[in-house]
PDB file of C-alpha atoms in Angstrom:
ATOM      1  CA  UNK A 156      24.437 155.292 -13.974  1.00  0.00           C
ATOM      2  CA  UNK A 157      24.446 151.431 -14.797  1.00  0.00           C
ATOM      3  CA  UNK A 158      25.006 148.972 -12.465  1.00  0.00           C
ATOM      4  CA  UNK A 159      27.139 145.844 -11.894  1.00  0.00           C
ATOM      5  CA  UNK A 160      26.715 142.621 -10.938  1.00  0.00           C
ATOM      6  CA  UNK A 161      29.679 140.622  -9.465  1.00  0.00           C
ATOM      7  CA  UNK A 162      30.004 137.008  -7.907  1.00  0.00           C
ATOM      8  CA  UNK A 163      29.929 136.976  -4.272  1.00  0.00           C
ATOM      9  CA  UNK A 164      32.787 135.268  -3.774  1.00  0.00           C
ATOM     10  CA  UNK A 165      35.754 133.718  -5.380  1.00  0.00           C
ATOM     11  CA  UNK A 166      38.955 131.834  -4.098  1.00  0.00           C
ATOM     12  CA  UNK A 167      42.209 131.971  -6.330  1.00  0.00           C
ATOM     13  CA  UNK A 168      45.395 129.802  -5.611  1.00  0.00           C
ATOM     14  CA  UNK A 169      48.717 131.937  -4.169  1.00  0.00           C
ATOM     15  CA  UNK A 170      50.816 132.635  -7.605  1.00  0.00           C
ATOM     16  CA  UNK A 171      47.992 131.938  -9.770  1.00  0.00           C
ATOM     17  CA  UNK A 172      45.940 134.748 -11.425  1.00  0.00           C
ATOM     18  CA  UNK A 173      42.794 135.871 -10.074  1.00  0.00           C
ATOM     19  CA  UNK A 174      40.053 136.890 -12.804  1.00  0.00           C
ATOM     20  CA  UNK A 175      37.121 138.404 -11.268  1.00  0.00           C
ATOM     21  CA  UNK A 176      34.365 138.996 -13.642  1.00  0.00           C
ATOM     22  CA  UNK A 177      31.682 142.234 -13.796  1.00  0.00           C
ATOM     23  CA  UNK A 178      28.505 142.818 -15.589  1.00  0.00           C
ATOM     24  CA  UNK A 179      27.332 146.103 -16.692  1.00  0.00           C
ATOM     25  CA  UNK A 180      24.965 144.882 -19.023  1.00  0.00           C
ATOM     26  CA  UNK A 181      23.197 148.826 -18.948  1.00  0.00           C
ATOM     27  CA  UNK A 182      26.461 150.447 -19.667  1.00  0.00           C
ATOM     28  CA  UNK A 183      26.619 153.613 -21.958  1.00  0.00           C
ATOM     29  CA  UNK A 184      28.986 155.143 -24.449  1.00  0.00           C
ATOM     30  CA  UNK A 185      30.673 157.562 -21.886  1.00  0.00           C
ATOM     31  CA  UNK A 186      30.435 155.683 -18.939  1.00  0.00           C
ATOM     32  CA  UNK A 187      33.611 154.649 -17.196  1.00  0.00           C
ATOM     33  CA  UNK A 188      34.130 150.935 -15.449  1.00  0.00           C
ATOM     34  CA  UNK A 189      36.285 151.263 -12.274  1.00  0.00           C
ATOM     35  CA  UNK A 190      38.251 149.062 -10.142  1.00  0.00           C
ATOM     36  CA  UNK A 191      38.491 149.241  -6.494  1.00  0.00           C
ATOM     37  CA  UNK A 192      39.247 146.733  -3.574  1.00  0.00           C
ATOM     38  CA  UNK A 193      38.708 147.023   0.296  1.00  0.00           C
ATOM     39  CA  UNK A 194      41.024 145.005   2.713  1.00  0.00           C
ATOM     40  CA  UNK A 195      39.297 144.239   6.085  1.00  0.00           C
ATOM     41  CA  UNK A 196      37.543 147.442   7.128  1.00  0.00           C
ATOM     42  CA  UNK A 197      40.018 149.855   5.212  1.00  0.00           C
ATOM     43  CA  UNK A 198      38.736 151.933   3.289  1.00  0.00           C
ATOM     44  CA  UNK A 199      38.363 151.110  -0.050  1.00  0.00           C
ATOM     45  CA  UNK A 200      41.630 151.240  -2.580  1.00  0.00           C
ATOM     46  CA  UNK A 201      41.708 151.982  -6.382  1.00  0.00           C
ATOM     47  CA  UNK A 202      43.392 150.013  -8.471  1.00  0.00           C
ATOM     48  CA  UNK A 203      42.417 150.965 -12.178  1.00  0.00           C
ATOM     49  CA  UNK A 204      39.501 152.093 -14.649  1.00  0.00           C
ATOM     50  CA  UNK A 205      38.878 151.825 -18.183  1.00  0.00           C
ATOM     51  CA  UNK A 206      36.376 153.116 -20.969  1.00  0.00           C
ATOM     52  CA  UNK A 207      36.834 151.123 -24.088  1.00  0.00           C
ATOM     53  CA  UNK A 208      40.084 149.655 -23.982  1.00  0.00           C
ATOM     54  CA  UNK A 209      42.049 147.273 -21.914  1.00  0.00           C
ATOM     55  CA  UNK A 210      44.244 149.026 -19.484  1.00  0.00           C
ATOM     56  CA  UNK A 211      47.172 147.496 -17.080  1.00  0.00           C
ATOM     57  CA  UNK A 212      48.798 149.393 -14.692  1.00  0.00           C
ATOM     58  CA  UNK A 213      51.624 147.845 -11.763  1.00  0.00           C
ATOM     59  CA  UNK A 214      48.543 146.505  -9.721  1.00  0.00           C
ATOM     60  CA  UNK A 215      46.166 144.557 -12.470  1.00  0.00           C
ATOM     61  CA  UNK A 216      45.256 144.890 -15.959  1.00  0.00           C
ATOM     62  CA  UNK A 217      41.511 145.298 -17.108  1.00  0.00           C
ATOM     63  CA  UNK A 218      39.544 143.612 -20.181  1.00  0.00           C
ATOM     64  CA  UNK A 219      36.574 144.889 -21.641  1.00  0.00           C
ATOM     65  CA  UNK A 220      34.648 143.241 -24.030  1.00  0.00           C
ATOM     66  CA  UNK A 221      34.066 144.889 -27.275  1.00  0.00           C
ATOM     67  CA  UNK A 222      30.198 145.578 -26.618  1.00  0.00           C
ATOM     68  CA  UNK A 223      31.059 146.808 -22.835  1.00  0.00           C
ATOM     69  CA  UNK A 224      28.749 144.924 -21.191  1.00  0.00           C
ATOM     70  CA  UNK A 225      30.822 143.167 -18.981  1.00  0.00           C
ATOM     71  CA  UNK A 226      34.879 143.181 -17.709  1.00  0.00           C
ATOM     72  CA  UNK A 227      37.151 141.128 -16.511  1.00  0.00           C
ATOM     73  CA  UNK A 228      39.928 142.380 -13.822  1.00  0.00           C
ATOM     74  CA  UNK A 229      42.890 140.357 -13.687  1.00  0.00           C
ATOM     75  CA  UNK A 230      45.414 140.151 -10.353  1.00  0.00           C
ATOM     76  CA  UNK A 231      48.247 138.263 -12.578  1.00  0.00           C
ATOM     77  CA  UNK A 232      50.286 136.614  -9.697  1.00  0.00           C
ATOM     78  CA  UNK A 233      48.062 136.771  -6.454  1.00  0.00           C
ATOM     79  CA  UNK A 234      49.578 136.828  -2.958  1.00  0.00           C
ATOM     80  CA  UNK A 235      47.842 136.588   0.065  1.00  0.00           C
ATOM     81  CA  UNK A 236      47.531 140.068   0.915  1.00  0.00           C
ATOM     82  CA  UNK A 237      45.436 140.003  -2.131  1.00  0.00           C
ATOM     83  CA  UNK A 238      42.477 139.180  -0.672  1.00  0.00           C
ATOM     84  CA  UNK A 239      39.987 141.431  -0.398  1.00  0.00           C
ATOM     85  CA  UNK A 240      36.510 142.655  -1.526  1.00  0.00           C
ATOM     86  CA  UNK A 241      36.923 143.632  -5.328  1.00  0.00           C
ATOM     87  CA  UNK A 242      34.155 146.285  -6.396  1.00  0.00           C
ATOM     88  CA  UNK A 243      33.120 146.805 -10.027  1.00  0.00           C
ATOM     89  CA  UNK A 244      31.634 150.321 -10.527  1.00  0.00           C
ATOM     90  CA  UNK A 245      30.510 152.046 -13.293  1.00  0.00           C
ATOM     91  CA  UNK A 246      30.736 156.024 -13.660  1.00  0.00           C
ATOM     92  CA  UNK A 247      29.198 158.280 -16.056  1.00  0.00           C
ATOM     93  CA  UNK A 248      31.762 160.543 -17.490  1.00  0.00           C
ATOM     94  CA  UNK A 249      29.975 163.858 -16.797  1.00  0.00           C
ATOM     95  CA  UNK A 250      28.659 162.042 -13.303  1.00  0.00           C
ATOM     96  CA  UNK A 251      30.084 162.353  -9.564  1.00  0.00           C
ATOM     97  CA  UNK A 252      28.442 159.831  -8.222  1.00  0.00           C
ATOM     98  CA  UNK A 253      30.038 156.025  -7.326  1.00  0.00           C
ATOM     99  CA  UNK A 254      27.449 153.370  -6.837  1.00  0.00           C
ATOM    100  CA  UNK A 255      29.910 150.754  -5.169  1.00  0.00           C
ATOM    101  CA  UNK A 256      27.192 147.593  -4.801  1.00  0.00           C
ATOM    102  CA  UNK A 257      28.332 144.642  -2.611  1.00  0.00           C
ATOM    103  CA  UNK A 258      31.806 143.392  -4.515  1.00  0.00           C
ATOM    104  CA  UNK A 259      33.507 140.120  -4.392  1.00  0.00           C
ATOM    105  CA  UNK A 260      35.196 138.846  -1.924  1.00  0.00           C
ATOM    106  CA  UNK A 261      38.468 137.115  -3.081  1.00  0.00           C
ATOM    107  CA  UNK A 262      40.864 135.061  -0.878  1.00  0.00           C
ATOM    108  CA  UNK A 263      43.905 133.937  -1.958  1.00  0.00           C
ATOM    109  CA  UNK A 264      44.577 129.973  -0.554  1.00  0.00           C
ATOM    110  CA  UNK A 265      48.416 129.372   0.186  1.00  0.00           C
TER     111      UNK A 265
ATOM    112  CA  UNK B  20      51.458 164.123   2.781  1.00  0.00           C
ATOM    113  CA  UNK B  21      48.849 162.735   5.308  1.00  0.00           C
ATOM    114  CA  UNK B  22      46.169 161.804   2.346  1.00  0.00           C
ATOM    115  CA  UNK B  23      42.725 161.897   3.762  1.00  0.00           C
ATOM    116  CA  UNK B  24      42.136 162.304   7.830  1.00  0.00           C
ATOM    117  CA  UNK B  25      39.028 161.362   9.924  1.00  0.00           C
ATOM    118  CA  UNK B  26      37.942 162.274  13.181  1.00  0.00           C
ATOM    119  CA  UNK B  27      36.831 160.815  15.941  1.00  0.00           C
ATOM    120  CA  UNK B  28      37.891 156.726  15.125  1.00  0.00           C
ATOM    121  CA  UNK B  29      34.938 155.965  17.191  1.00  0.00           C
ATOM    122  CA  UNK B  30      31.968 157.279  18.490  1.00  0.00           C
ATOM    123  CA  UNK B  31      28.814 156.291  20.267  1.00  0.00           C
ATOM    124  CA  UNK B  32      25.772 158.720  20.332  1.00  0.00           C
ATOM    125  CA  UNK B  33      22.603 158.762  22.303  1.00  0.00           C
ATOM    126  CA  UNK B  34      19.469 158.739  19.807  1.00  0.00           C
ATOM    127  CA  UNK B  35      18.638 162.199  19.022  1.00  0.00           C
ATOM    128  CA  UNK B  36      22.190 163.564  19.620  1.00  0.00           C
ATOM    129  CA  UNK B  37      23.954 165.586  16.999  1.00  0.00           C
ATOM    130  CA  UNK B  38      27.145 165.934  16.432  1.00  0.00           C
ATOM    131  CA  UNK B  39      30.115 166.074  13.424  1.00  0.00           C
ATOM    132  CA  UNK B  40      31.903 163.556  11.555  1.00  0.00           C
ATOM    133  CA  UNK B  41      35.529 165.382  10.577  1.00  0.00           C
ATOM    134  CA  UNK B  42      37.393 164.886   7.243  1.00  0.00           C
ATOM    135  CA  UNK B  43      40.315 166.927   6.282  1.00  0.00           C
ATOM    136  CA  UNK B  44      42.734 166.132   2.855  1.00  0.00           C
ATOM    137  CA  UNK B  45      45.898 167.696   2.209  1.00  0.00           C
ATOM    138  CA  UNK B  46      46.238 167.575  -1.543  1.00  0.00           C
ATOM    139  CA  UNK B  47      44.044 170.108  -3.211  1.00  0.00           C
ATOM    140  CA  UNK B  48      41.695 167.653  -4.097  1.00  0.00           C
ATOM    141  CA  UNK B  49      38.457 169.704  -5.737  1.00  0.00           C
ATOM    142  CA  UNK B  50      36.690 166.314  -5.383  1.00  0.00           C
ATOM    143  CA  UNK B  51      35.358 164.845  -1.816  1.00  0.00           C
ATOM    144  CA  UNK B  52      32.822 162.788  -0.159  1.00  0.00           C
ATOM    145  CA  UNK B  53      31.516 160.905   2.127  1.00  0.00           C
ATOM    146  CA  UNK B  54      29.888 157.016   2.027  1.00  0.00           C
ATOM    147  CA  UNK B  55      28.335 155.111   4.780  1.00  0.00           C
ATOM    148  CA  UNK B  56      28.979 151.047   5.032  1.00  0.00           C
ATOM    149  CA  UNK B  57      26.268 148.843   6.880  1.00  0.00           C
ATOM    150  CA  UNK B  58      27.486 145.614   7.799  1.00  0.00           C
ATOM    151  CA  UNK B  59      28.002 142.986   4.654  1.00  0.00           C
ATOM    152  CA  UNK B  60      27.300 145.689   2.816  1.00  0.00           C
ATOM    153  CA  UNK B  61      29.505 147.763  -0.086  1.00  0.00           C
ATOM    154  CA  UNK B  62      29.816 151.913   0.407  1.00  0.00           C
ATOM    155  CA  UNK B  63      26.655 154.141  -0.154  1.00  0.00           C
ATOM    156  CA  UNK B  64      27.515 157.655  -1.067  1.00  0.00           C
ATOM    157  CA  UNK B  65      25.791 160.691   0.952  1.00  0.00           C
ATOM    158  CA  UNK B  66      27.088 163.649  -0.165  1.00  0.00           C
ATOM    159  CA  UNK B  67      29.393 164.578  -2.379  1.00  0.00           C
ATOM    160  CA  UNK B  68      31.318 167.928  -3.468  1.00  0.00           C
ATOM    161  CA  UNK B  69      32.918 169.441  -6.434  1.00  0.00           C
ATOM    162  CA  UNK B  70      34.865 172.630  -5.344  1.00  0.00           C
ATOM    163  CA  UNK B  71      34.472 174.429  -2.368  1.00  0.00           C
ATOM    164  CA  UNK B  72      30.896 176.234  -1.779  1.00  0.00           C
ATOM    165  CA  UNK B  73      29.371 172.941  -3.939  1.00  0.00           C
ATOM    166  CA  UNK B  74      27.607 170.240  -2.858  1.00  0.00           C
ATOM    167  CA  UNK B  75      25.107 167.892  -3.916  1.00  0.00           C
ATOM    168  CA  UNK B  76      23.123 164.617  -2.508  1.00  0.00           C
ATOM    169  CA  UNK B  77      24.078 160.750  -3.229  1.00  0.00           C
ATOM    170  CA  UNK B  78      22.018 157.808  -2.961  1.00  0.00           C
ATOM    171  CA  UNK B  79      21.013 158.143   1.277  1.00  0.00           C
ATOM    172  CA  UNK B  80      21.237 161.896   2.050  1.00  0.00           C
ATOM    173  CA  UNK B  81      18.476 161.717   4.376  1.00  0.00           C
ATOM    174  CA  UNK B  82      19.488 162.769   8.096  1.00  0.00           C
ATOM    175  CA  UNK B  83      22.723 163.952   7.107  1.00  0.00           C
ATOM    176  CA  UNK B  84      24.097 167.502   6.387  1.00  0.00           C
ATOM    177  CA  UNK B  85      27.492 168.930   4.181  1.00  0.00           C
ATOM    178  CA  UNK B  86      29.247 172.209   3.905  1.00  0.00           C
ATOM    179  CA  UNK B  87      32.785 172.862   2.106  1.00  0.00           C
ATOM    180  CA  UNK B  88      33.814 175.925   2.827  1.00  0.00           C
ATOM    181  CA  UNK B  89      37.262 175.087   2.320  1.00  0.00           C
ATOM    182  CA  UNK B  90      38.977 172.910  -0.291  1.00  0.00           C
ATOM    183  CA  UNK B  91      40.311 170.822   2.489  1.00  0.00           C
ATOM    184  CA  UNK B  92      37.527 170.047   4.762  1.00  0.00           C
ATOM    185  CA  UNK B  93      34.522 168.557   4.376  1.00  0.00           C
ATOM    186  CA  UNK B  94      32.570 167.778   7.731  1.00  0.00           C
ATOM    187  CA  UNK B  95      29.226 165.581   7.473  1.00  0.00           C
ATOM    188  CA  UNK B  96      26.863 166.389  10.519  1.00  0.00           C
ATOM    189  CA  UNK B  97      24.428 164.200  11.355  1.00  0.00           C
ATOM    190  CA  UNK B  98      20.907 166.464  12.967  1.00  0.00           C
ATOM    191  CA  UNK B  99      19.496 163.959  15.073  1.00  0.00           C
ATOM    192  CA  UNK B 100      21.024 160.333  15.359  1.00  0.00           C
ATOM    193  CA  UNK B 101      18.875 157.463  14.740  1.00  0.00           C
ATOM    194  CA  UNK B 102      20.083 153.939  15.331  1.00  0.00           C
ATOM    195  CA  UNK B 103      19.814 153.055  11.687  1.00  0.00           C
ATOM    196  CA  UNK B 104      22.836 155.528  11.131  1.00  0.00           C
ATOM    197  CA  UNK B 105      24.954 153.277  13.164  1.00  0.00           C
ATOM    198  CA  UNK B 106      27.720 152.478  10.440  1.00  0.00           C
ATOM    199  CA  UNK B 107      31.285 153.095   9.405  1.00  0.00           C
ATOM    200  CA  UNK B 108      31.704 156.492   7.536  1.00  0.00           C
ATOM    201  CA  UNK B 109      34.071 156.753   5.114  1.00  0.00           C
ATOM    202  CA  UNK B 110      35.128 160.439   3.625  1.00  0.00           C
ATOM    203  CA  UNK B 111      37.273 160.606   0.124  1.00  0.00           C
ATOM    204  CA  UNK B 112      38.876 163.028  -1.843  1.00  0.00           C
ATOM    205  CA  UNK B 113      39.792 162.927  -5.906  1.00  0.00           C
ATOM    206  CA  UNK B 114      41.308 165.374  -8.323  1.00  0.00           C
ATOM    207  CA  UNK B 115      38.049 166.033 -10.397  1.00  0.00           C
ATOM    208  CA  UNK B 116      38.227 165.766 -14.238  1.00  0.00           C
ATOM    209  CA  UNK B 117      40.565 163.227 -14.497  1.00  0.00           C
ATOM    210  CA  UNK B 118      40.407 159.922 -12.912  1.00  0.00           C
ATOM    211  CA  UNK B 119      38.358 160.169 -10.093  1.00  0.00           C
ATOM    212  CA  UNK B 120      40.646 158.245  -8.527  1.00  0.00           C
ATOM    213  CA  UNK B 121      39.411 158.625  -5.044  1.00  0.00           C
ATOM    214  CA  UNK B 122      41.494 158.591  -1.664  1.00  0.00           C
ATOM    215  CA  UNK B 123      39.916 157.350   1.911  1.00  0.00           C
ATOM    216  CA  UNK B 124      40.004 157.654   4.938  1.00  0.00           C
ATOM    217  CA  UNK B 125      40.494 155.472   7.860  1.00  0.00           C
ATOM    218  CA  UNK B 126      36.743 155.484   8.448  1.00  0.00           C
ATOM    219  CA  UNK B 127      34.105 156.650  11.501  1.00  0.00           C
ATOM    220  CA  UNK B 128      32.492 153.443  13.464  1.00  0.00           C
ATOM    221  CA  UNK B 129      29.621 155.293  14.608  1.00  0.00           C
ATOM    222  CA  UNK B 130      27.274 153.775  16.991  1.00  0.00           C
ATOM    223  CA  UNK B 131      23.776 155.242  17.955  1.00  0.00           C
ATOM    224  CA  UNK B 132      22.065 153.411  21.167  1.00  0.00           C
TER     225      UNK B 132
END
């Protein structure tokens, strides 16, 4: 399975949007790119996948570029309880295995 | 619906001890497993299971041990505890096929002195 690389950290303003970028560079034609976040020492929460196309769903929407190599997950209108490690992941489609790597960590400022 | 249960919340082990991490789920999920999370660091899977009676390895199997003999539970047992296994375990649980979109648990802090 490919991996990602993500930004260690990012702060967004309360209201604005948060973009958090992932590569997956490696990526292949059936593997999925996933969305999850992990508030304190919760466990982890998913918020939304894609394969080719953009997807939104009630918590965030997801762009991938056309060549798949990297995505962009978008919080539209962050709050504070937002913030959060985001991990990109990237899942083969006939694979059971998650390789979560170390995330971003995004705080929302008041 | 409780979702995905752990047990114990805590536990501290002697080096050498054995004993069983405890994960139960409540919605027919065919899909489960079970990550470890060092400090600073993101999840790292060690064993995973498709149906009940199937298992398979993740990235850091070493030193741990799965059985599903149920759909609901999956129990990780660790042999003999080593300090380095002192981390939080998480256990999850997904409908398989679809979208793997997997449910945790509260997670294990395990220490091993």
């Amino acid at each position: 399975d490919a991996k990602t690389t993500q930004p260690t950290s990012m702060d967004c303003a309360e209201g604005r949007a948060a973009n958090l970028p992932c590569n997956h560079s490696t990526i292949s034609g059936n593997e999925y790119v996933y969305w999850y976040r992990q508030i304190h020492s919760q466990g982890p929460q998913y918020i939304i996948h894609g394969l080719k196309n953009n997807e939104t769903n009630e918590m965030a929407s997801l762009i991938i570029t056309e060549d798949r190599k990297s995505s962009t997950l978008i919080l539209p209108h962050a709050t504070l309880r937002d913030t959060a490690v985001y991990y990109c992941i990237v899942r083969s489609g006939t694979g059971n295995q998650f390789y979560f790597g170390t995330g971003t960590s995004l705080t929302v400022i008041p | 619906n409780a979702g995905v249960t752990q047990t114990p919340k805590f536990q501290v082990l002697k080096t050498g001890q054995s004993m069983t991490l405890q994960c139960a789920q409540d919605m027919n999920h065919e899909y489960m497993s079970w990550y470890r999370q060092d400090p600073g660091m993101g999840l790292r899977l060690i064993h995973y299971s498709v149906g009940a009676g199937i298992t398979d390895q993740g990235e850091v199997p070493n030193g741990y041990n799965v059985s599903r003999s149920t759909t609901e539970d999956f129990p990780l047992r660790l042999l003999s505890a080593a300090p380095s296994q002192t981390s939080v375990y998480f256990c999850a649980s997904a409908r398989a096929g679809g979208a793997y979109e997997q449910y945790f648990g509260p997670g294990t802090r395990l220490t091993v002195t």
